[in-house]
mmCIF file of C-alpha atoms in Angstrom:
data_model
loop_
_atom_site.group_PDB
_atom_site.id
_atom_site.type_symbol
_atom_site.label_atom_id
_atom_site.label_comp_id
_atom_site.label_asym_id
_atom_site.label_seq_id
_atom_site.Cartn_x
_atom_site.Cartn_y
_atom_site.Cartn_z
ATOM 1 C CA MET A 1 141.845 167.963 93.661
ATOM 2 C CA ARG A 2 144.406 165.139 93.909
ATOM 3 C CA LYS A 3 142.584 163.799 96.945
ATOM 4 C CA VAL A 4 139.291 163.689 95.030
ATOM 5 C CA ILE A 5 140.948 161.914 92.094
ATOM 6 C CA GLY A 6 142.584 159.506 94.544
ATOM 7 C CA LEU A 7 139.192 158.726 96.093
ATOM 8 C CA LEU A 8 137.658 158.114 92.664
ATOM 9 C CA LYS A 9 140.561 155.811 91.759
ATOM 10 C CA ASP A 10 140.398 153.874 95.023
ATOM 11 C CA TYR A 11 136.606 153.627 95.209
ATOM 12 C CA PRO A 12 135.113 152.760 91.807
ATOM 13 C CA SER A 13 131.598 152.643 93.272
ATOM 14 C CA LEU A 14 131.977 156.289 94.341
ATOM 15 C CA ALA A 15 132.949 157.159 90.768
ATOM 16 C CA THR A 16 129.802 155.378 89.557
ATOM 17 C CA VAL A 17 127.604 157.365 91.971
ATOM 18 C CA VAL A 18 129.174 160.641 90.795
ATOM 19 C CA LEU A 19 128.614 159.534 87.207
ATOM 20 C CA ALA A 20 124.957 158.672 87.876
ATOM 21 C CA ALA A 21 124.456 162.076 89.497
ATOM 22 C CA GLY A 22 125.995 163.760 86.441
ATOM 23 C CA VAL A 23 123.689 161.910 84.049
ATOM 24 C CA ALA A 24 120.686 162.710 86.264
ATOM 25 C CA LEU A 25 121.686 166.386 86.264
ATOM 26 C CA HIS A 26 122.027 166.312 82.481
ATOM 27 C CA TRP A 27 118.561 164.756 82.249
ATOM 28 C CA LEU A 28 117.068 167.450 84.501
ATOM 29 C CA LEU A 29 118.742 170.251 82.549
ATOM 30 C CA TYR A 30 118.279 168.623 79.147
ATOM 31 C CA ASP A 31 115.886 171.192 77.703
ATOM 32 C CA THR A 32 118.044 174.151 78.714
ATOM 33 C CA VAL A 33 121.730 173.187 78.435
ATOM 34 C CA SER A 34 121.954 170.078 76.293
ATOM 35 C CA LEU A 35 124.984 170.018 74.022
ATOM 36 C CA PHE A 36 123.174 167.745 71.576
ATOM 37 C CA PRO A 37 119.489 168.696 71.858
ATOM 38 C CA ASP A 38 118.244 166.618 68.945
ATOM 39 C CA VAL A 39 120.006 163.337 69.713
ATOM 40 C CA ALA A 40 117.629 162.098 72.408
ATOM 41 C CA GLY A 41 114.632 162.872 70.239
ATOM 42 C CA ARG A 42 116.094 160.911 67.332
ATOM 43 C CA MET A 43 117.172 158.046 69.561
ATOM 44 C CA ALA A 44 113.644 157.781 70.936
ATOM 45 C CA ASN A 45 112.727 156.293 67.534
ATOM 46 C CA PHE A 46 113.259 152.538 67.799
ATOM 47 C CA ASN A 47 114.118 152.162 64.115
ATOM 48 C CA GLN A 48 117.194 154.339 64.632
ATOM 49 C CA SER A 49 118.264 153.280 68.102
ATOM 50 C CA TRP A 50 118.197 149.499 68.418
ATOM 51 C CA SER A 51 121.281 148.923 66.273
ATOM 52 C CA VAL A 52 123.258 151.483 68.288
ATOM 53 C CA TYR A 53 122.260 149.844 71.568
ATOM 54 C CA LEU A 54 122.991 146.295 70.427
ATOM 55 C CA GLY A 55 126.228 147.267 68.686
ATOM 56 C CA PHE A 56 127.441 148.944 71.844
ATOM 57 C CA ALA A 57 126.489 145.851 73.856
ATOM 58 C CA GLY A 58 128.858 143.807 71.706
ATOM 59 C CA ILE A 59 131.701 146.293 72.089
ATOM 60 C CA VAL A 60 131.522 146.447 75.876
ATOM 61 C CA ALA A 61 131.213 142.663 76.108
ATOM 62 C CA ILE A 62 134.592 142.443 74.361
ATOM 63 C CA ILE A 63 136.021 144.976 76.824
ATOM 64 C CA ALA A 64 134.681 142.886 79.719
ATOM 65 C CA GLY A 65 136.402 139.806 78.338
ATOM 66 C CA PHE A 66 139.680 141.678 77.944
ATOM 67 C CA ALA A 67 139.413 142.987 81.511
ATOM 68 C CA GLY A 68 138.773 139.467 82.762
ATOM 69 C CA VAL A 69 141.864 138.124 81.018
ATOM 70 C CA ILE A 70 143.993 140.847 82.591
ATOM 71 C CA ALA A 71 142.579 140.133 86.045
ATOM 72 C CA VAL A 72 143.178 136.381 85.731
ATOM 73 C CA PHE A 73 146.727 137.021 84.499
ATOM 74 C CA ALA A 74 147.505 139.312 87.440
ATOM 75 C CA LEU A 75 145.738 137.208 90.065
ATOM 76 C CA GLY A 76 147.289 133.955 88.910
ATOM 77 C CA SER A 77 150.873 135.088 88.507
ATOM 78 C CA PRO A 78 153.235 133.439 91.007
ATOM 79 C CA SER A 79 155.898 136.148 90.663
ATOM 80 C CA ALA A 80 157.118 138.018 93.720
ATOM 81 C CA SER A 81 156.289 141.380 92.141
ATOM 82 C CA PHE A 82 152.658 140.430 91.541
ATOM 83 C CA SER A 83 152.438 138.913 95.004
ATOM 84 C CA ARG A 84 153.646 142.209 96.499
ATOM 85 C CA LEU A 85 151.196 144.139 94.329
ATOM 86 C CA ARG A 86 148.271 141.994 95.474
ATOM 87 C CA TYR A 87 149.307 142.212 99.136
ATOM 88 C CA ARG A 88 149.888 145.970 99.128
ATOM 89 C CA GLY A 89 146.833 146.715 96.996
ATOM 90 C CA GLY A 90 144.443 144.776 99.207
ATOM 91 C CA ASP A 91 140.727 145.419 98.907
ATOM 92 C CA ARG A 92 141.160 148.614 96.861
ATOM 93 C CA LEU A 93 143.108 146.761 94.199
ATOM 94 C CA GLY A 94 140.456 144.053 94.137
ATOM 95 C CA ALA A 95 137.744 146.669 93.685
ATOM 96 C CA ASN A 96 139.692 148.268 90.854
ATOM 97 C CA TRP A 97 140.166 144.922 89.106
ATOM 98 C CA LEU A 98 136.517 144.006 89.487
ATOM 99 C CA SER A 99 135.143 147.403 88.481
ATOM 100 C CA PRO A 100 135.941 147.340 84.723
ATOM 101 C CA ILE A 101 134.624 143.799 84.424
ATOM 102 C CA ALA A 102 131.405 144.494 86.318
ATOM 103 C CA ALA A 103 130.811 147.851 84.612
ATOM 104 C CA SER A 104 131.386 146.407 81.147
ATOM 105 C CA LEU A 105 129.096 143.442 81.763
ATOM 106 C CA ALA A 106 126.443 145.763 83.217
ATOM 107 C CA ALA A 107 126.770 148.028 80.173
ATOM 108 C CA ALA A 108 126.473 145.073 77.785
ATOM 109 C CA LEU A 109 123.347 143.742 79.482
ATOM 110 C CA GLY A 110 121.989 147.251 80.006
ATOM 111 C CA SER A 111 122.450 148.143 76.344
ATOM 112 C CA ALA A 112 120.523 145.041 75.308
ATOM 113 C CA LEU A 113 117.867 146.119 77.802
ATOM 114 C CA CYS A 114 117.852 149.584 76.185
ATOM 115 C CA ALA A 115 116.915 147.949 72.878
ATOM 116 C CA LEU A 116 114.013 146.153 74.578
ATOM 117 C CA ILE A 117 112.894 149.334 76.353
ATOM 118 C CA ALA A 118 112.998 151.238 73.056
ATOM 119 C CA LEU A 119 111.047 148.428 71.373
ATOM 120 C CA SER A 120 108.350 148.737 74.027
ATOM 121 C CA GLY A 121 107.834 152.403 73.187
ATOM 122 C CA TYR A 122 109.898 154.100 75.878
ATOM 123 C CA GLY A 123 112.650 155.431 73.645
ATOM 124 C CA LEU A 124 113.608 158.418 75.809
ATOM 125 C CA LEU A 125 114.013 156.225 78.886
ATOM 126 C CA ALA A 126 116.211 153.902 76.831
ATOM 127 C CA TRP A 127 118.292 156.863 75.667
ATOM 128 C CA TRP A 128 118.969 158.140 79.198
ATOM 129 C CA LEU A 129 119.856 154.684 80.433
ATOM 130 C CA PHE A 130 122.146 154.296 77.423
ATOM 131 C CA GLU A 131 123.856 157.622 78.165
ATOM 132 C CA PHE A 132 124.625 156.424 81.680
ATOM 133 C CA LEU A 133 125.922 153.079 80.389
ATOM 134 C CA PHE A 134 128.031 154.747 77.714
ATOM 135 C CA VAL A 135 129.759 157.094 80.153
ATOM 136 C CA LEU A 136 130.138 154.268 82.689
ATOM 137 C CA SER A 137 131.854 152.193 80.017
ATOM 138 C CA ALA A 138 134.135 155.049 79.016
ATOM 139 C CA ILE A 139 135.249 155.574 82.610
ATOM 140 C CA SER A 140 135.611 151.821 83.027
ATOM 141 C CA ALA A 141 137.816 151.634 79.928
ATOM 142 C CA LEU A 142 139.994 154.439 81.312
ATOM 143 C CA ARG A 143 140.292 152.555 84.599
ATOM 144 C CA LEU A 144 141.251 149.426 82.669
ATOM 145 C CA VAL A 145 143.986 151.279 80.771
ATOM 146 C CA TRP A 146 145.261 152.762 84.048
ATOM 147 C CA LEU A 147 145.391 149.282 85.621
ATOM 148 C CA PHE A 148 147.039 147.842 82.535
ATOM 149 C CA LYS A 149 149.725 150.534 82.706
ATOM 150 C CA ARG A 150 150.396 149.605 86.337
ATOM 151 C CA LEU A 151 150.573 145.911 85.458
ATOM 152 C CA ILE A 152 153.061 146.631 82.682
ATOM 153 C CA GLY A 153 155.229 148.315 85.320
ATOM 154 C CA VAL A 154 155.058 145.205 87.504
ATOM 155 C CA VAL A 155 155.999 142.986 84.557
ATOM 156 C CA GLY A 156 158.955 145.281 83.869
ATOM 157 C CA GLU A 157 160.007 144.995 87.513
ATOM 158 C CA ASP A 158 159.835 141.195 87.215
ATOM 159 C CA ASP A 159 161.900 141.252 84.036
ATOM 160 C CA ARG A 160 164.599 143.426 85.625
ATOM 161 C CA ALA A 161 164.773 141.130 88.653
ATOM 162 C CA ALA A 162 165.062 138.054 86.417
ATOM 163 C CA GLU A 163 167.804 139.718 84.392
ATOM 164 C CA GLU A 164 169.778 140.487 87.559
ATOM 165 C CA ARG A 165 169.478 136.877 88.787
ATOM 166 C CA GLU A 166 170.751 135.334 85.563
ATOM 167 C CA PRO A 167 174.481 135.163 84.980
ATOM 168 C CA LYS A 168 175.536 137.565 82.279
ATOM 169 C CA ARG A 169 176.115 135.867 78.960
ATOM 170 C CA PRO A 170 178.873 137.246 76.774
ATOM 171 C CA SER A 171 177.826 139.044 73.622
ATOM 172 C CA LEU A 172 178.735 137.678 70.205
ATOM 173 C CA ALA A 173 181.493 140.294 69.876
ATOM 174 C CA GLU A 174 182.961 139.257 73.244
ATOM 175 C CA VAL A 175 182.932 135.583 72.232
ATOM 176 C CA ARG A 176 184.671 136.356 68.932
ATOM 177 C CA GLN A 177 187.288 138.482 70.683
ATOM 178 C CA ARG A 178 187.927 135.748 73.248
ATOM 179 C CA ASP A 179 188.205 133.067 70.565
ATOM 180 C CA ALA A 180 190.513 135.210 68.407
ATOM 181 C CA GLY A 181 192.944 136.008 71.200
#
């Protein structure tokens, strides 16, 4: 199981394929095992769905921007710790940095497309596309949090190294004791 999770972490495109297969399976089994059997029917009505699709597009666009800021911060940092991270991470790290940005932008554009598809009378198609985009965004957000946690560790490593390089400054109590004696 750890190997499978490792593959899904290292290869975001593989995770997307597995996700697409899961949504396709849910679509095929929708009439028999759907957890929410009435949702797709209600979402097929454009009057109820367009605001959900467009609202979600705005949310994932914000996530994409946040992911981009994190990537620029990590890619542009001149610190030795970030340099080591980039070197050791190689292509897999690049794929993991790009994945949340690309998935969030795709979900934002796709959600806007869902509103247009629903407007054109194909509400169920819009709903299934939206389900895929929603789950893709959720997994992308989890990947972003995982990356952010790793980056916080690298920043902590940098801070510890900087603290060790600096000469130790005496505390206020030590200064007072020295001056008093």
